[in-house]
mmCIF file with all atom_site columns, C-alpha atoms in Angstrom:
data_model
loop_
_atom_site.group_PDB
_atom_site.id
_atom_site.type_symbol
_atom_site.label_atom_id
_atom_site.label_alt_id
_atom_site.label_comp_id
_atom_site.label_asym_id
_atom_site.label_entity_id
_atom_site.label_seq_id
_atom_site.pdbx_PDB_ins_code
_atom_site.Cartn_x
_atom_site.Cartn_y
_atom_site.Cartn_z
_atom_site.occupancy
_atom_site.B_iso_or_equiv
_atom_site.pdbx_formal_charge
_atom_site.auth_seq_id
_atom_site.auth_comp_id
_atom_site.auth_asym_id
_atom_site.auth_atom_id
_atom_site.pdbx_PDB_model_num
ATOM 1   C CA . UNK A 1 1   ? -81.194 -41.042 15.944 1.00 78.00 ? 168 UNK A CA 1
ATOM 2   C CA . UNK A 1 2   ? -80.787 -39.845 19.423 1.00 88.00 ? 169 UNK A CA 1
ATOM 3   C CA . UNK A 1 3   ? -80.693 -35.885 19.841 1.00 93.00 ? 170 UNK A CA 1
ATOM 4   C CA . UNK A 1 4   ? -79.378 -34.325 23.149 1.00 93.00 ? 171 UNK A CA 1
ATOM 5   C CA . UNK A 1 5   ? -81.341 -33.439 25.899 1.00 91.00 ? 172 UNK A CA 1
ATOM 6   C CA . UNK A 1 6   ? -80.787 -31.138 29.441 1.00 88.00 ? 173 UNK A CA 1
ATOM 7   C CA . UNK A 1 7   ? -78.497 -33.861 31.852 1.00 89.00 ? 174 UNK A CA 1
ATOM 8   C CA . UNK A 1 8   ? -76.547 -35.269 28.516 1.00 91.00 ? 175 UNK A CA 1
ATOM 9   C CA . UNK A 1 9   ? -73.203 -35.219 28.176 1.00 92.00 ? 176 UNK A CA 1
ATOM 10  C CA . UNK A 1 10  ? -71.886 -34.119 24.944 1.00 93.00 ? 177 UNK A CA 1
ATOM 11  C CA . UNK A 1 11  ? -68.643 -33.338 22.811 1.00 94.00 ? 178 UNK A CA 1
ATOM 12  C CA . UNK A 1 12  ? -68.536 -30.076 20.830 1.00 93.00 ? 179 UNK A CA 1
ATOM 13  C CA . UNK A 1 13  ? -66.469 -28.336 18.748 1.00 93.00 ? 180 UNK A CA 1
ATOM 14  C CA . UNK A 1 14  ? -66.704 -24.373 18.607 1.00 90.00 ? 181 UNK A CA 1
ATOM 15  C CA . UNK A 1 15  ? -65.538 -21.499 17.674 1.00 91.00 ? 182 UNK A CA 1
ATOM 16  C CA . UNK A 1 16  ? -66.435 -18.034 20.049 1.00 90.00 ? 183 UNK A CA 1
ATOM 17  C CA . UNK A 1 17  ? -66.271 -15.338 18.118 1.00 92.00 ? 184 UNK A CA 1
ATOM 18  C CA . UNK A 1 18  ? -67.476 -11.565 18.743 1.00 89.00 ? 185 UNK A CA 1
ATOM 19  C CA . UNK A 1 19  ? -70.205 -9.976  16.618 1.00 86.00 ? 186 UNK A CA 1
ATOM 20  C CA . UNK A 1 20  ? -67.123 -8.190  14.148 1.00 86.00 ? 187 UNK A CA 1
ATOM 21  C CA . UNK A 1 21  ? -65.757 -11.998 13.402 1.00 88.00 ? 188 UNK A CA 1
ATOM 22  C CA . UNK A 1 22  ? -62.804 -11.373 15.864 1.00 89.00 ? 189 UNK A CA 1
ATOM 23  C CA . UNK A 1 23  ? -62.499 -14.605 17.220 1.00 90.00 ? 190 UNK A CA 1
ATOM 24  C CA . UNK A 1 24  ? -62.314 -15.173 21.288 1.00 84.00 ? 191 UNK A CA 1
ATOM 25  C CA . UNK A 1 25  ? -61.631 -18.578 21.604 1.00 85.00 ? 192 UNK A CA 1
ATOM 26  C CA . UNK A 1 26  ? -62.031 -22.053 19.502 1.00 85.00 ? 193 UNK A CA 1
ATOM 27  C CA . UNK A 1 27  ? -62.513 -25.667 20.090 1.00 83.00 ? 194 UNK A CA 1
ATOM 28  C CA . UNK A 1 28  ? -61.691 -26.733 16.937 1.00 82.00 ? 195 UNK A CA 1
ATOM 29  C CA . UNK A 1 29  ? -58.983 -29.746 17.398 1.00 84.00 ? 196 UNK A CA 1
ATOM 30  C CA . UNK A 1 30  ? -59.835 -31.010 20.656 1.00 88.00 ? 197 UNK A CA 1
ATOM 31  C CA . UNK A 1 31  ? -63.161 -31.236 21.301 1.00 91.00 ? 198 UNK A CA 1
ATOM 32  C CA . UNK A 1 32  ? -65.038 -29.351 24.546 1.00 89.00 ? 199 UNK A CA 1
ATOM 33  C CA . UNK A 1 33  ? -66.845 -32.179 26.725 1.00 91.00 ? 200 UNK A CA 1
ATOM 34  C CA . UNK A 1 34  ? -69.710 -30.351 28.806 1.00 90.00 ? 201 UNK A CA 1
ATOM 35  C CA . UNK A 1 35  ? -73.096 -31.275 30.293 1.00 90.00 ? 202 UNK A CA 1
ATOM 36  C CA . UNK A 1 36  ? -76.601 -29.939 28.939 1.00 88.00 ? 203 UNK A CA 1
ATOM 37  C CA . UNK A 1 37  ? -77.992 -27.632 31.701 1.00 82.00 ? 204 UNK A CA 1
ATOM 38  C CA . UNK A 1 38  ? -75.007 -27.136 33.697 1.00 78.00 ? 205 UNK A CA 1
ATOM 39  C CA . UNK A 1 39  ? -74.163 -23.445 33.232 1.00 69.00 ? 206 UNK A CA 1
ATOM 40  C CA . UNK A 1 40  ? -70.924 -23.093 31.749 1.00 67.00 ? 207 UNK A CA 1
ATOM 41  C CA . UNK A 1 41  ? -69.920 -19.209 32.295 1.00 63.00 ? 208 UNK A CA 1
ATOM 42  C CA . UNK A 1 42  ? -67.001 -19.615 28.978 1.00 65.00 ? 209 UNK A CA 1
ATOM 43  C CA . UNK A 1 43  ? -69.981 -20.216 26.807 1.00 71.00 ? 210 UNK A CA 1
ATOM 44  C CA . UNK A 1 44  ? -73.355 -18.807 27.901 1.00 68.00 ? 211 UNK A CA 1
ATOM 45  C CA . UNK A 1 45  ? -76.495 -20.340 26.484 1.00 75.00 ? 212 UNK A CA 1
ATOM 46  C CA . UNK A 1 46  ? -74.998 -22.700 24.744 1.00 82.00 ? 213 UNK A CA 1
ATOM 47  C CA . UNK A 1 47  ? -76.621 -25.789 26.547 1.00 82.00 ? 214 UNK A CA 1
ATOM 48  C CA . UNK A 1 48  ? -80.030 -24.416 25.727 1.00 81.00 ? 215 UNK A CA 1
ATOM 49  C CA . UNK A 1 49  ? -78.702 -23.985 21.826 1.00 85.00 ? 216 UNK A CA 1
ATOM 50  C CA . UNK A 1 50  ? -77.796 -27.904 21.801 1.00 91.00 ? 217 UNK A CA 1
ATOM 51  C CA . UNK A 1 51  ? -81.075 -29.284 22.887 1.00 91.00 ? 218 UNK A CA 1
ATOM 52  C CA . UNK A 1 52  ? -83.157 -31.110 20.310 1.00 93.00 ? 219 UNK A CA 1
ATOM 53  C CA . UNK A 1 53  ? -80.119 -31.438 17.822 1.00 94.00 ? 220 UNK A CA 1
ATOM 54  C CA . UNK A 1 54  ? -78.330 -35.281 16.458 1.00 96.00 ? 221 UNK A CA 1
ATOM 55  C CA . UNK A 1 55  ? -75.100 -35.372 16.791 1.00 96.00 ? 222 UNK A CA 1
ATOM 56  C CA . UNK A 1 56  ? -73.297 -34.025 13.047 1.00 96.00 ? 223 UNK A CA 1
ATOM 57  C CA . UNK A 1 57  ? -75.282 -30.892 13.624 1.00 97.00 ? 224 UNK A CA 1
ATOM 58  C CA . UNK A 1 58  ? -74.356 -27.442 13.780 1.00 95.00 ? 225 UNK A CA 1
ATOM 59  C CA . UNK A 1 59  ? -75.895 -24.260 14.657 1.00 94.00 ? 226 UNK A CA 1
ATOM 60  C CA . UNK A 1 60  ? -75.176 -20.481 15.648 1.00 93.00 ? 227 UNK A CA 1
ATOM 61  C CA . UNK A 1 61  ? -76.027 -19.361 18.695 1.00 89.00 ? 228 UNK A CA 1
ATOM 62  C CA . UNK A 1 62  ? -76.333 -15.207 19.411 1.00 91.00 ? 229 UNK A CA 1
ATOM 63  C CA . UNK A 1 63  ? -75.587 -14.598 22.944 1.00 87.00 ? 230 UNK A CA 1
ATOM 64  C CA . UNK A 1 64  ? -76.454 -10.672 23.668 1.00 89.00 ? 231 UNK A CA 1
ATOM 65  C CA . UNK A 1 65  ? -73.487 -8.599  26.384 1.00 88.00 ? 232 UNK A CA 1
ATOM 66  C CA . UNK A 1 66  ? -75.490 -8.657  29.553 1.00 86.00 ? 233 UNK A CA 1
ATOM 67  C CA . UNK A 1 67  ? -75.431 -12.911 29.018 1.00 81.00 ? 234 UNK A CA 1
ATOM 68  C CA . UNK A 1 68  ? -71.749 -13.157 28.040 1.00 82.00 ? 235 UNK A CA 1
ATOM 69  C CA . UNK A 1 69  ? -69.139 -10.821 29.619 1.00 84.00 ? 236 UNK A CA 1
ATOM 70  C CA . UNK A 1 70  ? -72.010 -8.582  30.976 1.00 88.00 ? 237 UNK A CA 1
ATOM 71  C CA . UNK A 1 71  ? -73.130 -5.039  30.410 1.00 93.00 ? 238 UNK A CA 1
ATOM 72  C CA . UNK A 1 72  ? -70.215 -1.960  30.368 1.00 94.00 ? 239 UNK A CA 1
ATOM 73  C CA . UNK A 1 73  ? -71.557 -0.904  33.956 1.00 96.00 ? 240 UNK A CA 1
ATOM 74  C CA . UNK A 1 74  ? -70.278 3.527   33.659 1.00 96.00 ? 241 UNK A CA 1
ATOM 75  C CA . UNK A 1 75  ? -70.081 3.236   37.505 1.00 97.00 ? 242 UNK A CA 1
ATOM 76  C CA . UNK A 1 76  ? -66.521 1.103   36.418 1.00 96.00 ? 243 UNK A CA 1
ATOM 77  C CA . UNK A 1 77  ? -64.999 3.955   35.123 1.00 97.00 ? 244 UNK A CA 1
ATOM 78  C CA . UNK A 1 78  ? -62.925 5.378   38.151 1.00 97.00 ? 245 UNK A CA 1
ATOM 79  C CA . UNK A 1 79  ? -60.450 8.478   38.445 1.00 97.00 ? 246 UNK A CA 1
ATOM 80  C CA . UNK A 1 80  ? -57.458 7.305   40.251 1.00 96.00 ? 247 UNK A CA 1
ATOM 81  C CA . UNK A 1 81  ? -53.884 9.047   41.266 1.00 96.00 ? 248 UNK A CA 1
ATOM 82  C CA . UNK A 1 82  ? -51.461 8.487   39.178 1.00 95.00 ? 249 UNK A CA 1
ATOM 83  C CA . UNK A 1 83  ? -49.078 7.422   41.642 1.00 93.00 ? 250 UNK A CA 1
ATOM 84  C CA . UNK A 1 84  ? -51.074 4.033   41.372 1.00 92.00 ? 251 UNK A CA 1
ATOM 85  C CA . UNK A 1 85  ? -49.051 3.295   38.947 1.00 93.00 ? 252 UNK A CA 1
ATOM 86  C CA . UNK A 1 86  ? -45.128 2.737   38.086 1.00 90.00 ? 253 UNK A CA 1
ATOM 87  C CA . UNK A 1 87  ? -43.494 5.850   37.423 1.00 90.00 ? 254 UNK A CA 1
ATOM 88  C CA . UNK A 1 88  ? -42.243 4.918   33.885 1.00 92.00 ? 255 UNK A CA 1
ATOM 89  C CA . UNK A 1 89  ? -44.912 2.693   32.760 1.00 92.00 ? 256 UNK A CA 1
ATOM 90  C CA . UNK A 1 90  ? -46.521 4.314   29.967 1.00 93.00 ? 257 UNK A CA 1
ATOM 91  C CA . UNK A 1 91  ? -50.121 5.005   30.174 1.00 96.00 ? 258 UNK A CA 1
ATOM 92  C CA . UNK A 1 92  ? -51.547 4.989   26.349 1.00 96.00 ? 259 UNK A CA 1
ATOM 93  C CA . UNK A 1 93  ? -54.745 6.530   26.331 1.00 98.00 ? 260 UNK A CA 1
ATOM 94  C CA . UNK A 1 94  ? -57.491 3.800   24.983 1.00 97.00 ? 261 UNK A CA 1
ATOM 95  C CA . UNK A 1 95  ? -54.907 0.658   25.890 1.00 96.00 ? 262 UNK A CA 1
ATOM 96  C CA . UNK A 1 96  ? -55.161 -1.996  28.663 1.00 96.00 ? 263 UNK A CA 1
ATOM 97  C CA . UNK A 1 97  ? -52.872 -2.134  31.441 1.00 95.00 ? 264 UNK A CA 1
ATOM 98  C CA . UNK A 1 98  ? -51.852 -4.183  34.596 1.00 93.00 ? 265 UNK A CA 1
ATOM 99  C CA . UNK A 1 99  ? -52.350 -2.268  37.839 1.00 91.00 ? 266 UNK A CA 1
ATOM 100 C CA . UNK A 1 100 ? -51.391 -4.430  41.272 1.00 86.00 ? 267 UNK A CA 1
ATOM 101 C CA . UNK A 1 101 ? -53.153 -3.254  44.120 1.00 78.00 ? 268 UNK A CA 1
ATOM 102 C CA . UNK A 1 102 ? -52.071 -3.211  47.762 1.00 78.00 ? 269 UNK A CA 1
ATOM 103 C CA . UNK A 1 103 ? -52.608 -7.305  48.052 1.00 86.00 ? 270 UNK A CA 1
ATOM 104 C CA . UNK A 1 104 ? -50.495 -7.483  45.078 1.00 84.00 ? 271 UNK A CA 1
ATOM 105 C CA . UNK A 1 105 ? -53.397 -8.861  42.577 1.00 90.00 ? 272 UNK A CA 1
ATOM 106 C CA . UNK A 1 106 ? -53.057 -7.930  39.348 1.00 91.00 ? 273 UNK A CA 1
ATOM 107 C CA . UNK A 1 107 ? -55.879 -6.370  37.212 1.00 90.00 ? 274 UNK A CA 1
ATOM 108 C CA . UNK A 1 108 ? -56.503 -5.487  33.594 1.00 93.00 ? 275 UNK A CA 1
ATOM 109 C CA . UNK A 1 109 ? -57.833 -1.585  33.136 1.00 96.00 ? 276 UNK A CA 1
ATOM 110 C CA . UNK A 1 110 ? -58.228 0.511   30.130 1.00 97.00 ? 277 UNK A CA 1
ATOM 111 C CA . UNK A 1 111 ? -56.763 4.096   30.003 1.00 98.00 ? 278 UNK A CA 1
ATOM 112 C CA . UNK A 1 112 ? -59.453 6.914   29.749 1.00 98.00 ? 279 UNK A CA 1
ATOM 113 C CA . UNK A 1 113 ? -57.670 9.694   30.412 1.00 98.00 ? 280 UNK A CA 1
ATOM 114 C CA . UNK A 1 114 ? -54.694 11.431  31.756 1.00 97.00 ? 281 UNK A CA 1
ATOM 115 C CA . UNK A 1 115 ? -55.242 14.280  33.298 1.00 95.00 ? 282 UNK A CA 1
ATOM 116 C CA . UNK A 1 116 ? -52.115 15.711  35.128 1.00 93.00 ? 283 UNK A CA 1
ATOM 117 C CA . UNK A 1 117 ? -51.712 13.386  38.614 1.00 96.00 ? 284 UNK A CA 1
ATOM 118 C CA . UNK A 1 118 ? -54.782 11.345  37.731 1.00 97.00 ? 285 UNK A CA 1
ATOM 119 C CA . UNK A 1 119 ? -55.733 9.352   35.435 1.00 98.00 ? 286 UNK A CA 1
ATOM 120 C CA . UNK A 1 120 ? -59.124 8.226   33.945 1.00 98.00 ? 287 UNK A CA 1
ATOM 121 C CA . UNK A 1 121 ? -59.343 4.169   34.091 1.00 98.00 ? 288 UNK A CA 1
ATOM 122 C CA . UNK A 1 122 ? -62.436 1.491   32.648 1.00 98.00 ? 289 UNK A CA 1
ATOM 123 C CA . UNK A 1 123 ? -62.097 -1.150  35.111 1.00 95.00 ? 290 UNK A CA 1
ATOM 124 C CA . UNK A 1 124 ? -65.109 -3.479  33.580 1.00 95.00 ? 291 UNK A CA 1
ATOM 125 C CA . UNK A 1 125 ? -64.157 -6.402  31.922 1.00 90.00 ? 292 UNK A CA 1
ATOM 126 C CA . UNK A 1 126 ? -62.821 -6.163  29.096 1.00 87.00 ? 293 UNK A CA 1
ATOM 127 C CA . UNK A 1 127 ? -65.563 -7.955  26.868 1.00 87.00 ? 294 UNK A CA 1
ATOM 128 C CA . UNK A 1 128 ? -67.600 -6.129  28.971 1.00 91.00 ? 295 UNK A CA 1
ATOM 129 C CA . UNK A 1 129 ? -70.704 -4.909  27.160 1.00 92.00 ? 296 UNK A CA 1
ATOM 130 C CA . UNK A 1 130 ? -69.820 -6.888  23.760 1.00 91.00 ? 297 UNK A CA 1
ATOM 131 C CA . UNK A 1 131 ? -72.516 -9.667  22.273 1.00 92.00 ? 298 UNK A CA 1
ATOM 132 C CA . UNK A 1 132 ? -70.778 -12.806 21.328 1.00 90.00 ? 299 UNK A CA 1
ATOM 133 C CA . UNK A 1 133 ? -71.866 -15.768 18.540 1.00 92.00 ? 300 UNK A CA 1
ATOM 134 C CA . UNK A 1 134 ? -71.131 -19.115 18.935 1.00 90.00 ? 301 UNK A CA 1
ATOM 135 C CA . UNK A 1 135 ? -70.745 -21.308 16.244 1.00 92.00 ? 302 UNK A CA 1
ATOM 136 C CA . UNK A 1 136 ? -71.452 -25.193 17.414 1.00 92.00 ? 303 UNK A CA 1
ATOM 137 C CA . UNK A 1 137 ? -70.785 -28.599 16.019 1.00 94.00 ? 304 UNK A CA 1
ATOM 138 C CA . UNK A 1 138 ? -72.406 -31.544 17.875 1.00 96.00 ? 305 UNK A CA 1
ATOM 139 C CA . UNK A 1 139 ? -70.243 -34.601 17.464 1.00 96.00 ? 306 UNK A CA 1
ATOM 140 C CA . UNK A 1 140 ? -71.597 -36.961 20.251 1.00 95.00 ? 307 UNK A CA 1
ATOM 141 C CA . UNK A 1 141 ? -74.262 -37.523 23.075 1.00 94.00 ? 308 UNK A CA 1
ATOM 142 C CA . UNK A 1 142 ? -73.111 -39.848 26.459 1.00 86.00 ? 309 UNK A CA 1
ATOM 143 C CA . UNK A 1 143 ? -76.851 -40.124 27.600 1.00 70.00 ? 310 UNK A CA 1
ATOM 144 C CA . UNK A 1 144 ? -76.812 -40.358 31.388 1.00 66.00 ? 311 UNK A CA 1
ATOM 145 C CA . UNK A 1 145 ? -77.271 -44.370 32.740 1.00 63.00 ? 312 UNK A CA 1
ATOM 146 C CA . UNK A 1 146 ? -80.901 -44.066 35.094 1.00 64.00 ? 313 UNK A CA 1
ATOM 147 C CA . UNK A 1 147 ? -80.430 -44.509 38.646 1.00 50.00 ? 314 UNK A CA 1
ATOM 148 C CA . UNK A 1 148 ? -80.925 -47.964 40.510 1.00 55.00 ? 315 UNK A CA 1
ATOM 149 C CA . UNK A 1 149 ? -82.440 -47.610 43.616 1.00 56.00 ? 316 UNK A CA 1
ATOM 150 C CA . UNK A 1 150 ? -81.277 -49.717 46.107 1.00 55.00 ? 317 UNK A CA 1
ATOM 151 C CA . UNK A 1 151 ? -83.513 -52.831 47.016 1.00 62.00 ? 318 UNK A CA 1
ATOM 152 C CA . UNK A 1 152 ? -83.960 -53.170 50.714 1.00 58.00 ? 319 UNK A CA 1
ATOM 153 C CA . UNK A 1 153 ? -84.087 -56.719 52.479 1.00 60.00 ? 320 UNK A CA 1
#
């Protein structure tokens, strides 16, 4: 039986999951078609974790913070004026929030601390410095057809 290699193309089912159980995401019903050794940043290392296995298998794959979402970097957290944000949106100490800046982009950040016209704000990711675990099914390899060079006259 064949098993995958780096430059196959294979169908997986997963689940994403953070080290507590709480899951992140899951490919469950419709399977996720990628290619061995193509970096995939929604599921980091998980190329390198299929490698050697028949399609049917499964396996569990750890993938530490500074691989997934990266590592909680403390030069995120940021003190910023209050007036940065709406005047009655509620700032709940510990919750995330959507700031727009100047441009208008909207961005997630996590309420530190209020501390009378500023406020406290974690603006890493929010799976920032959290391992994940992947739990894979193999279901099927599309090994890659060789090249034909072309024959010259």
């Amino acid at each position: 039986m064949p098993t995958a290699q780096s430059g196959d193309r294979v169908q997986v089912h997963y689940v994403k999951r953070f080290e507590d159980g709480s899951v992140v995401s899951s490919r469950k019903r419709a399977p996720l078609e990628m290619t061995i050794g193509v970096n995939d940043p929604r599921l980091p290392g998980l190329g390198l974790a299929l490698v050697g296995l028949a399609p049917g298998a499964c396996t569990t794959v750890r993938v530490p913070a500074e691989h997934a979402y990266g590592p909680s970097d403390p030069t995120r957290i940021r003190r910023w004026a209050r007036t940065r944000f709406p005047k009655d949106q509620p700032l709940p100490i510990g919750q995330w929030v959507r700031v727009s800046n100047s441009q208008g982009r909207q961005r997630l950040v996590r309420i530190l601390k209020v501390q009378g016209p500023m406020v406290v704000v974690d603006t890493n990711h929010r799976k920032a410095g959290q391992a994940l675990e992947l739990e894979v099914e193999l279901l099927g390899i599309k090994v890659p057809k060789p090249r034909v060079e072309a024959q010259g006259p």
